[in-house]
Each structure stands twice: as structure tokens, then as C-alpha cells.
CSV table of C-alpha atoms and ligand atoms in Angstrom, one decimal:
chain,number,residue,atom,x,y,z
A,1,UNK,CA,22.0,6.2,-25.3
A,2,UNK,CA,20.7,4.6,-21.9
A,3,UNK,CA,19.0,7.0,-19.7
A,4,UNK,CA,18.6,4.4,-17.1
A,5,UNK,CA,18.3,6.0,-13.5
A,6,UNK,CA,21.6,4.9,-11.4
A,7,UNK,CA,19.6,3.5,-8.7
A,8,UNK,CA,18.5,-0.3,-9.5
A,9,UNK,CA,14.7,-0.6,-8.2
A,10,UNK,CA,13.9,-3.5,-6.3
A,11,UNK,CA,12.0,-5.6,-8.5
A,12,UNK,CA,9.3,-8.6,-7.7
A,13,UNK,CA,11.5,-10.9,-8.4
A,14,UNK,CA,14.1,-9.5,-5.7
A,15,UNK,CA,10.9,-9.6,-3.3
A,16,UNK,CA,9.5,-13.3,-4.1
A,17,UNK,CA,13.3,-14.4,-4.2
A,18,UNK,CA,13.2,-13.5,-0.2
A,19,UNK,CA,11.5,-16.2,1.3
A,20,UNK,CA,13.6,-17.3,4.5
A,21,UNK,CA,15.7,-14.1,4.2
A,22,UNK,CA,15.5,-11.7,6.1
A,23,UNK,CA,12.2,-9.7,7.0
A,24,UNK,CA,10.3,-7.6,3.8
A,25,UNK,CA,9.3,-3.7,5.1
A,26,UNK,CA,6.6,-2.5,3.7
A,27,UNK,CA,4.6,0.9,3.9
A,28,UNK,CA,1.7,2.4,2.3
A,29,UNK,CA,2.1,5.5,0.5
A,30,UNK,CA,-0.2,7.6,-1.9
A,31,UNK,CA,2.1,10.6,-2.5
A,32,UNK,CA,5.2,11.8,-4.5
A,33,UNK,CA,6.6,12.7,-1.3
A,34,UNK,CA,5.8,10.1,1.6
A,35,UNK,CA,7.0,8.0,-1.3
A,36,UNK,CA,10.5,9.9,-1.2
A,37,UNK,CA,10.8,9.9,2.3
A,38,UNK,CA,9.9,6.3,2.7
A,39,UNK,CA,12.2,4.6,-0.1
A,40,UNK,CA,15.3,4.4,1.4
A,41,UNK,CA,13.6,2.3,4.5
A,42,UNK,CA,11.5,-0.1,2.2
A,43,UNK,CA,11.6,-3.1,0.0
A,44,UNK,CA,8.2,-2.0,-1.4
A,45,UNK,CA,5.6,0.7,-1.4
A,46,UNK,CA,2.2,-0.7,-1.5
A,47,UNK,CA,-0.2,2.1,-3.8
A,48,UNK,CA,-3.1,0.6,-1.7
A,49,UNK,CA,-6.8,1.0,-2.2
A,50,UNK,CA,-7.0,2.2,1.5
A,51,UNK,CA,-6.2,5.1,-0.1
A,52,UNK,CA,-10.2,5.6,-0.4
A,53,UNK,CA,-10.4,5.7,3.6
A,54,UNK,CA,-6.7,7.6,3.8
A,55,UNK,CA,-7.1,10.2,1.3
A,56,UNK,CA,-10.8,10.8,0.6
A,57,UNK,CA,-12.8,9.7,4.1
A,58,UNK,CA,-14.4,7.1,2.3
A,59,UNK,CA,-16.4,4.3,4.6
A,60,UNK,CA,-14.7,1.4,2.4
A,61,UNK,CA,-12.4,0.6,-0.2
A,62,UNK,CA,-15.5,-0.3,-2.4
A,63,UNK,CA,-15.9,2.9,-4.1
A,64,UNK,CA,-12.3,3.3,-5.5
A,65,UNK,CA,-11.6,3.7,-9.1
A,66,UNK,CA,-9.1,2.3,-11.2
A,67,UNK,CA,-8.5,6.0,-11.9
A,68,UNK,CA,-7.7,7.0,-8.5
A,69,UNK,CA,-5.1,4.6,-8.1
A,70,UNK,CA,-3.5,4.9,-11.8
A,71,UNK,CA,-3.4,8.6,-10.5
A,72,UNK,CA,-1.7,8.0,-7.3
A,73,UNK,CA,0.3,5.0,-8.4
A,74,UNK,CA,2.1,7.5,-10.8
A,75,UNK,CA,2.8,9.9,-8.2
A,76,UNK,CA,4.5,7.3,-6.0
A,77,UNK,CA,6.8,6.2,-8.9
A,78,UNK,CA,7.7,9.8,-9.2
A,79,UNK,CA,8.7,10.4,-6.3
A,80,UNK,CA,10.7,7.3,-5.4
A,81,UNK,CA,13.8,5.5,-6.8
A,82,UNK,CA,14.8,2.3,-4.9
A,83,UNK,CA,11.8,0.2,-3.5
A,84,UNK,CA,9.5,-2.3,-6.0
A,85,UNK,CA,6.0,-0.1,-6.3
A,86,UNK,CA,3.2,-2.6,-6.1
A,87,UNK,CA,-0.3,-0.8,-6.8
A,88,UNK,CA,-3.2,-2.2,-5.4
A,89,UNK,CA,-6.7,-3.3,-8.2
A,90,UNK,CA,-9.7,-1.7,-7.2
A,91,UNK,CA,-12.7,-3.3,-6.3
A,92,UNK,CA,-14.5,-4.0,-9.9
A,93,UNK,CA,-11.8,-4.6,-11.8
A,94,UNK,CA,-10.5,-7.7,-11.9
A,95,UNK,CA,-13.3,-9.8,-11.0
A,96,UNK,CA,-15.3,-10.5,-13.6
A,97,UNK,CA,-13.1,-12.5,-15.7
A,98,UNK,CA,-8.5,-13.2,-16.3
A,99,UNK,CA,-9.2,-11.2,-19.6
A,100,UNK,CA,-11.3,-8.0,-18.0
A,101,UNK,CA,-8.3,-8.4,-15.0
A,102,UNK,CA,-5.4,-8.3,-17.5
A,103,UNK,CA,-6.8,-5.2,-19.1
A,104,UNK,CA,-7.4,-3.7,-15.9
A,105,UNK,CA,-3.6,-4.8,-14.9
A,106,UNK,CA,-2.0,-3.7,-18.4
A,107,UNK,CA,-3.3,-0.1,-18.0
A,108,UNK,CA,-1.8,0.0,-14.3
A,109,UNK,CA,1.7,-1.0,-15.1
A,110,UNK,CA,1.7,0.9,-18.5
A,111,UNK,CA,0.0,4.2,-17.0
A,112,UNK,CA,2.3,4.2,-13.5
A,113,UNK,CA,5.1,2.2,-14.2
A,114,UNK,CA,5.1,0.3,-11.2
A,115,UNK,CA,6.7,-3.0,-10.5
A,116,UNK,CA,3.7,-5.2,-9.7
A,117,UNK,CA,-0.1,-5.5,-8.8
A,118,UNK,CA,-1.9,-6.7,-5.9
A,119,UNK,CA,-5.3,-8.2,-5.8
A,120,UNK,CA,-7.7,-9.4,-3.6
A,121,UNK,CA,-8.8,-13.2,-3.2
A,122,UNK,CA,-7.3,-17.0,-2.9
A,123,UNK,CA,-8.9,-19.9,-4.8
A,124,UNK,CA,-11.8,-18.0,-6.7
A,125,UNK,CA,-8.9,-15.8,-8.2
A,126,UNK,CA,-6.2,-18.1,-9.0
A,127,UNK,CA,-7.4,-18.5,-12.3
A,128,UNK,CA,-7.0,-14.7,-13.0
A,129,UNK,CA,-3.5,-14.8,-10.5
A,130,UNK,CA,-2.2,-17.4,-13.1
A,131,UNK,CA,-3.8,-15.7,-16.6
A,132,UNK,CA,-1.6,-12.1,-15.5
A,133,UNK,CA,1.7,-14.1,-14.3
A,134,UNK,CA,2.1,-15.8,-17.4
A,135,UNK,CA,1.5,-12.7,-19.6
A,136,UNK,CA,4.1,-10.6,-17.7
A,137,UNK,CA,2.6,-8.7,-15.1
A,138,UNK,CA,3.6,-10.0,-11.5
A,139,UNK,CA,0.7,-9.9,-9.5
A,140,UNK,CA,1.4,-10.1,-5.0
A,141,UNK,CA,-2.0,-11.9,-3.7
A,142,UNK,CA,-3.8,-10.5,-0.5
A,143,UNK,CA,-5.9,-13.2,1.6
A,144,UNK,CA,-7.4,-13.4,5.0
A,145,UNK,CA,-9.5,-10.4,5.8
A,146,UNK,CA,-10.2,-9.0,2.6
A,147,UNK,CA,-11.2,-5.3,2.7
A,148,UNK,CA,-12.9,-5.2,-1.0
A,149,UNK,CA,-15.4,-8.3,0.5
A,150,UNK,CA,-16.3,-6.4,3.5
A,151,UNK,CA,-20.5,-7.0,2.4
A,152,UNK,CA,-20.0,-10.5,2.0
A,153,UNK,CA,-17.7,-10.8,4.9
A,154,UNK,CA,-20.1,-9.2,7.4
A,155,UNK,CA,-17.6,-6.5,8.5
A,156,UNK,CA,-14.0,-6.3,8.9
A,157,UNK,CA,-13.2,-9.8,10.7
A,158,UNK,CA,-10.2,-11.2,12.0
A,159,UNK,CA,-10.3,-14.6,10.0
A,160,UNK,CA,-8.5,-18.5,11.2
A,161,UNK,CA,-10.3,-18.2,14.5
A,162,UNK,CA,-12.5,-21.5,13.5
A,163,UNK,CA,-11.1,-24.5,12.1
A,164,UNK,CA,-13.1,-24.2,8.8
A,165,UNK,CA,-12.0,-20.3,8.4
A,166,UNK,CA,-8.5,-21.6,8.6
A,167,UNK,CA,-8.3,-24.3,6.4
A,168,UNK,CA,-9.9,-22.0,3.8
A,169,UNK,CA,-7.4,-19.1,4.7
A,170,UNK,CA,-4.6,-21.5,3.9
A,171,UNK,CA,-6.3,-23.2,1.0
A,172,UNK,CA,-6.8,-19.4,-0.4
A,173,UNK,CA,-2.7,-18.8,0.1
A,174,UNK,CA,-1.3,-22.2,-1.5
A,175,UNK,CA,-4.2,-21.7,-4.3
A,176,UNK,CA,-2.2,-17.9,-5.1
A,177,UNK,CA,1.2,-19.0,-4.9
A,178,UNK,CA,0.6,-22.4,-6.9
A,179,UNK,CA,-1.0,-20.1,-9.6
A,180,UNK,CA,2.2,-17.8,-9.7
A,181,UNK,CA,1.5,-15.3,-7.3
A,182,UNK,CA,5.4,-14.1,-6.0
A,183,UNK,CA,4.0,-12.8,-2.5
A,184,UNK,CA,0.9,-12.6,-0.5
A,185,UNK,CA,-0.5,-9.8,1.5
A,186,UNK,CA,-1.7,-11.8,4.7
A,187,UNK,CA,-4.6,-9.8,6.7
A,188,UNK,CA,-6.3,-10.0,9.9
A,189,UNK,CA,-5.0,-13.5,10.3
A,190,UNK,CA,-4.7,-15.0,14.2
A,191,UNK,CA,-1.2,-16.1,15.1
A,192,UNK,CA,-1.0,-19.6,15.1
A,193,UNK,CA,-2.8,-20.1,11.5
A,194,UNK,CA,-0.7,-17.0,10.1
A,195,UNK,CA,2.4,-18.8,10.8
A,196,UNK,CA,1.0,-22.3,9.5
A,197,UNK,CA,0.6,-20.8,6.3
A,198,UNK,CA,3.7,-19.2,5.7
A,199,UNK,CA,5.3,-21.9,6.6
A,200,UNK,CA,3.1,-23.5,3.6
A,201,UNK,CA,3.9,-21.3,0.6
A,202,UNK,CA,7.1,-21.0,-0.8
A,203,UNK,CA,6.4,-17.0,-1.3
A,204,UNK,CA,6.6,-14.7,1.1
A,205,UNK,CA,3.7,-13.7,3.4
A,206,UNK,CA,3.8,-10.0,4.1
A,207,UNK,CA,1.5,-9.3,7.5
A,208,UNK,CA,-0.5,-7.0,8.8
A,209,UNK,CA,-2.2,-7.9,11.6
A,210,UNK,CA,-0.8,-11.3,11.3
A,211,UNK,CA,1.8,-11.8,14.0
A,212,UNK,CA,5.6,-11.8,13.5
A,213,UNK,CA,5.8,-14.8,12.2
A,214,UNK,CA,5.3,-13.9,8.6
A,215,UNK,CA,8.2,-12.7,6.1
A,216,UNK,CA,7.6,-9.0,6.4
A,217,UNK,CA,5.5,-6.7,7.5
A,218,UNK,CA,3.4,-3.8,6.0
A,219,UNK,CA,1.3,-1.0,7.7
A,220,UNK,CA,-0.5,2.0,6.2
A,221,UNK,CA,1.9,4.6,7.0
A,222,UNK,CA,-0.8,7.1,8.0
A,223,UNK,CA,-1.6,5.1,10.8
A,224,UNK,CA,2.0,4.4,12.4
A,225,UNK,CA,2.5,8.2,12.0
A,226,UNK,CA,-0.1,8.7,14.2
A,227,UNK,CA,-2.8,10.9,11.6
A,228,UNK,CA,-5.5,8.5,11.1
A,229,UNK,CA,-8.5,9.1,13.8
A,230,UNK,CA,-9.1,6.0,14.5
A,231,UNK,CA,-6.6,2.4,13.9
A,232,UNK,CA,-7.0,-1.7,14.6
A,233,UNK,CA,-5.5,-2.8,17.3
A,234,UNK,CA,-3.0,-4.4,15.4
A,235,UNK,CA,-1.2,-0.9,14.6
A,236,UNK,CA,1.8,0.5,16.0
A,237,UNK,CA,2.0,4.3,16.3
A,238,UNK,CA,5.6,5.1,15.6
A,239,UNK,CA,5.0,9.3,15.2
A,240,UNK,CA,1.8,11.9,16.6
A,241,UNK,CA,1.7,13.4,13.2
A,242,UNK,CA,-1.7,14.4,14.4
A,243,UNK,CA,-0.7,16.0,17.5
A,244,UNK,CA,2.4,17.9,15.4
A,245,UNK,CA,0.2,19.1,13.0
A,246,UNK,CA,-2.7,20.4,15.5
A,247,UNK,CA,0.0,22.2,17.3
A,248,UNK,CA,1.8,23.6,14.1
A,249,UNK,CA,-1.7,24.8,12.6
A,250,UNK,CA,-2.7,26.9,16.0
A,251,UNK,CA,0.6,28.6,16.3
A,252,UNK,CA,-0.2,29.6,12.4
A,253,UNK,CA,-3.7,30.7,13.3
A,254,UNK,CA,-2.5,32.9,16.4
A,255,UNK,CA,0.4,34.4,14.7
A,256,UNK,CA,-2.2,35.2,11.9
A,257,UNK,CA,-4.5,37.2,13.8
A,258,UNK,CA,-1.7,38.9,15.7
A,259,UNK,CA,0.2,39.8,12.6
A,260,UNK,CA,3.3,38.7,14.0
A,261,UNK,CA,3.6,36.2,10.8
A,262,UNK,CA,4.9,37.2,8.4
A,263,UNK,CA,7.6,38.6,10.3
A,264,UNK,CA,10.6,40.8,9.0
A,265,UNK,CA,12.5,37.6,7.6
A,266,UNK,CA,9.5,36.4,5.5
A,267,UNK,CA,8.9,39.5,3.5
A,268,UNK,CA,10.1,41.0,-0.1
A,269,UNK,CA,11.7,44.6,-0.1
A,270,UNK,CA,12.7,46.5,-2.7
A,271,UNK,CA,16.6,45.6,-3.6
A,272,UNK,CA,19.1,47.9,-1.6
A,273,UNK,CA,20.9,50.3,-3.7
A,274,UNK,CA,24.6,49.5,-4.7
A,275,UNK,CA,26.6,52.4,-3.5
A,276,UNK,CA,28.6,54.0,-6.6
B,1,KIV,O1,-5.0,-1.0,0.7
B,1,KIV,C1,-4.1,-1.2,1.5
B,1,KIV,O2,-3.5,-0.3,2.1
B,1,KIV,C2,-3.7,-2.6,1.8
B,1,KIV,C3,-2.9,-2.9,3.0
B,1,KIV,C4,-3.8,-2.9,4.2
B,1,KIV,C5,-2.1,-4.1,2.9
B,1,KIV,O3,-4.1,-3.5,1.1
């Protein structure tokens, strides 16, 4: 008997067949239910590692454990249905060799049941891009400004500006998608090279902070909601979920201390007798 859910997930397939179609959406999530609330807007849910700065105040994504995100990755598949889940590989462990990655990768997609993985790096990881694709586990790049190389990168850095730093941006994209990689996470990448290199690869490019001219788009949704302190410039803020929840929280606190909550309506009495 199949117990196959009625909704068919997006897989990445369905995502790397999209180049030239219309645009990807994207979002970040790390919980069972901004995953719900997300899904039915989204061609993929990205289980990031900026879940390390999101969730737990962390400086970087350096510190993140494969752990965390096996943890997190599993409550995103939980709580949604329709969109590919693509869960990011924390810093540590992938790098070291295609055989440490694929073990890293393996216990991902068995432990969450996500769709895909997404790693950091162009040409110094196509090796490891190529040794996962061919042994079944579908692995979406991520090149540009690469958050997990922040100490070698000397800070977060919008990359292409020089001619050098673009060549090797696009270099570090046709490396990836030569080596099986179906899309590409493209960060912090200025216009004009951004759109060079999509226009290079025959995967598609997913921006953030990489102009329009890539073939979707993907933010971290605590930052278009408006929670997250402080964003890049290259954010949108499409809610004030800060401002709501400051406002929400007070009203608590006030009714609180005047015992007006609970009220009448949000208390247990005993059953009314039944006449008879
Ligand atoms: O970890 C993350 O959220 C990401 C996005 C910024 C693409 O990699």
C-alpha cells in the first residue's frame, strides 16, 4: 500500500529544469511553521546556515554544526508539503575531502529528508560538487560572497567589483555547474558580472544581492519580515514583524499587571449543571 502524500514536492530536478523559465522564489526558513506558511509561495526552502546568526545570535555562520541543521532541516520538512527543501552544509563538513563531504551529505538527506544540499565554493569544490552528484545526492552551489570564508575573505564583501574578482566569480559558477551542480546560490555579486554569469551557466542562478537579472531570488525571511536588528542593503522589508511583536508583547505586559488578562473568556469554570 502507497502512503505517498497527495501533494507532489518540487524536486531539484523541477528547479535545475527552470533555466529561462520563469523566476525561482526562494525563502529561508528554520521552523515547522514559517516552513508551513511559506510553502505554498515557494519553489524551495533554503534550511540555511544563517540560521547560526537568525536563531542563536551567533557573529558568523562558522560555528554551526551539522547537528543544528539536521535538527532544523527536519523540522522544515515537517512542516511543509510542496516546495524542494534544500539544507545548507555547515562550515567543517564538506571541506576536507568528496568522501568526508558525501558522508556529511548522506546523513543530511537520510536524517531530514530533504530534496537537496547546498555548499559553499566554485572551482576548489567542484571536485566534491561532482563526487555527491554522481552518487545521488543533488547538491545547489553558492559562489560570490561566501559567508563560511568570511576570515579568509576579510569580511563580508560584495565580490565582481575588480576585473580579477570577476573572472574568478564566474570561473567559480561554470566550475559548479560543469561538475553537476543543478543551481547556484549567487551572493553579493555587483550587477553587471551577476548577469554575465547567469547568462554563462546553463543552471539557474538564484540571487541575493545580485540584481534581477538572475533566475530567482532568495532572502532570509527574517529579514524581509522585518525581525532581524540589523539587514544589507540589498534586503527588502516586506512586514515590521519587529514592530508587531514589540507592540503585542507590551499590551501582554500591561494587561498582566492590571489583571485585566485573563479576562472572563479565557478562564475554566466548573461545568453548568443540566437542569433535570
Ligand atoms: O544560509 C543562508 O541563509 C544562505 C542564504 C543567504 C542564501 O545561504
Amino acid at each position: 500500500m502507497s502512503v505517498a502524500p497527495d501533494t507532489r514536492r518540487l524536486t531539484a530536478v523541477d528547479i535545475g529544469g527552470r533555466k529561462n523559465g520563469p523566476p525561482i522564489v526562494a525563502l529561508t526558513s528554520y521552523h515547522a511553521h514559517t516552513a508551513a506558511i511559506i510553502d505554498p509561495f515557494v519553489d524551495f526552502i533554503l534550511v540555511g546556515d544563517s540560521l547560526g546568526m537568525v536563531m542563536h545570535g551567533l557573529e558568523t555562520t562558522i560555528p554551526v554544526t551539522l547537528d543544528m541543521m539536521i535538527l532544523q532541516g527536519r523540522a522544515v520538512m515537517r512542516g511543509s508539503r510542496r516546495a524542494l527543501v534544500v539544507v545548507d552544509m555547515p562550515f567543517g563538513s564538506y571541506e576536507e575531502s568528496p568522501a568526508a563531504a558525501f558522508r556529511s551529505a548522506a546523513r543530511i538527506m537520510k536524517e531530514t529528508g530533504c530534496g537537496a544540499v547546498k555548499l559553499e565554493g566554485g572551482v576548489r569544490m567542484a571536485e566534491t560538487v561532482r563526487f555527491l552528484a554522481e552518487r545521488g545526492i543533488p547538491v545547489m552551489g553558492h559562489v560570490g560572497l561566501t559567508p563560511q570564508s568570511i576570515n579568509t575573505m576579510g569580511g563580508f564583501r560584495v565580490q565582481g567589483k575588480s576585473q580579477e574578482s570577476a573572472a574568478q566569480v564566474i570561473a567559480d559558477a561554470q566550475a559548479i555547474a560543469a561538475a553537476g551542480a543543478f543551481s547556484m546560490v549567487v551572493e553579493g555579486v555587483i550587477e553587471p558580472v551577476a548577469r554575465q554569469l547567469t547568462a554563462s551557466v546553463d543552471v539557474p542562478t538564484i540571487g541575493i544581492g545580485a540584481s534581477a537579472d538572475c533566475d530567482g531570488q532568495i532572502l532570509v525571511l527574517e529579514d524581509m519580515l522585518g525581525l532581524s536588528p540589523k539587514v544589507p542593503k540589498f534586503v527588502k522589508k516586506y512586514g515590521s514583524l519587529g514592530g508587531m511583536i514589540e507592540e503585542a508583547v507590551s499590551a501582554y505586559a500591561e494587561e498582566v499587571r492590571a489583571r485585566t488578562f485573563p479576562a472572563a473568556e479565557n478562564v475554566y469554570q466548573m461545568p453548568a449543571k443540566k437542569a433535570g
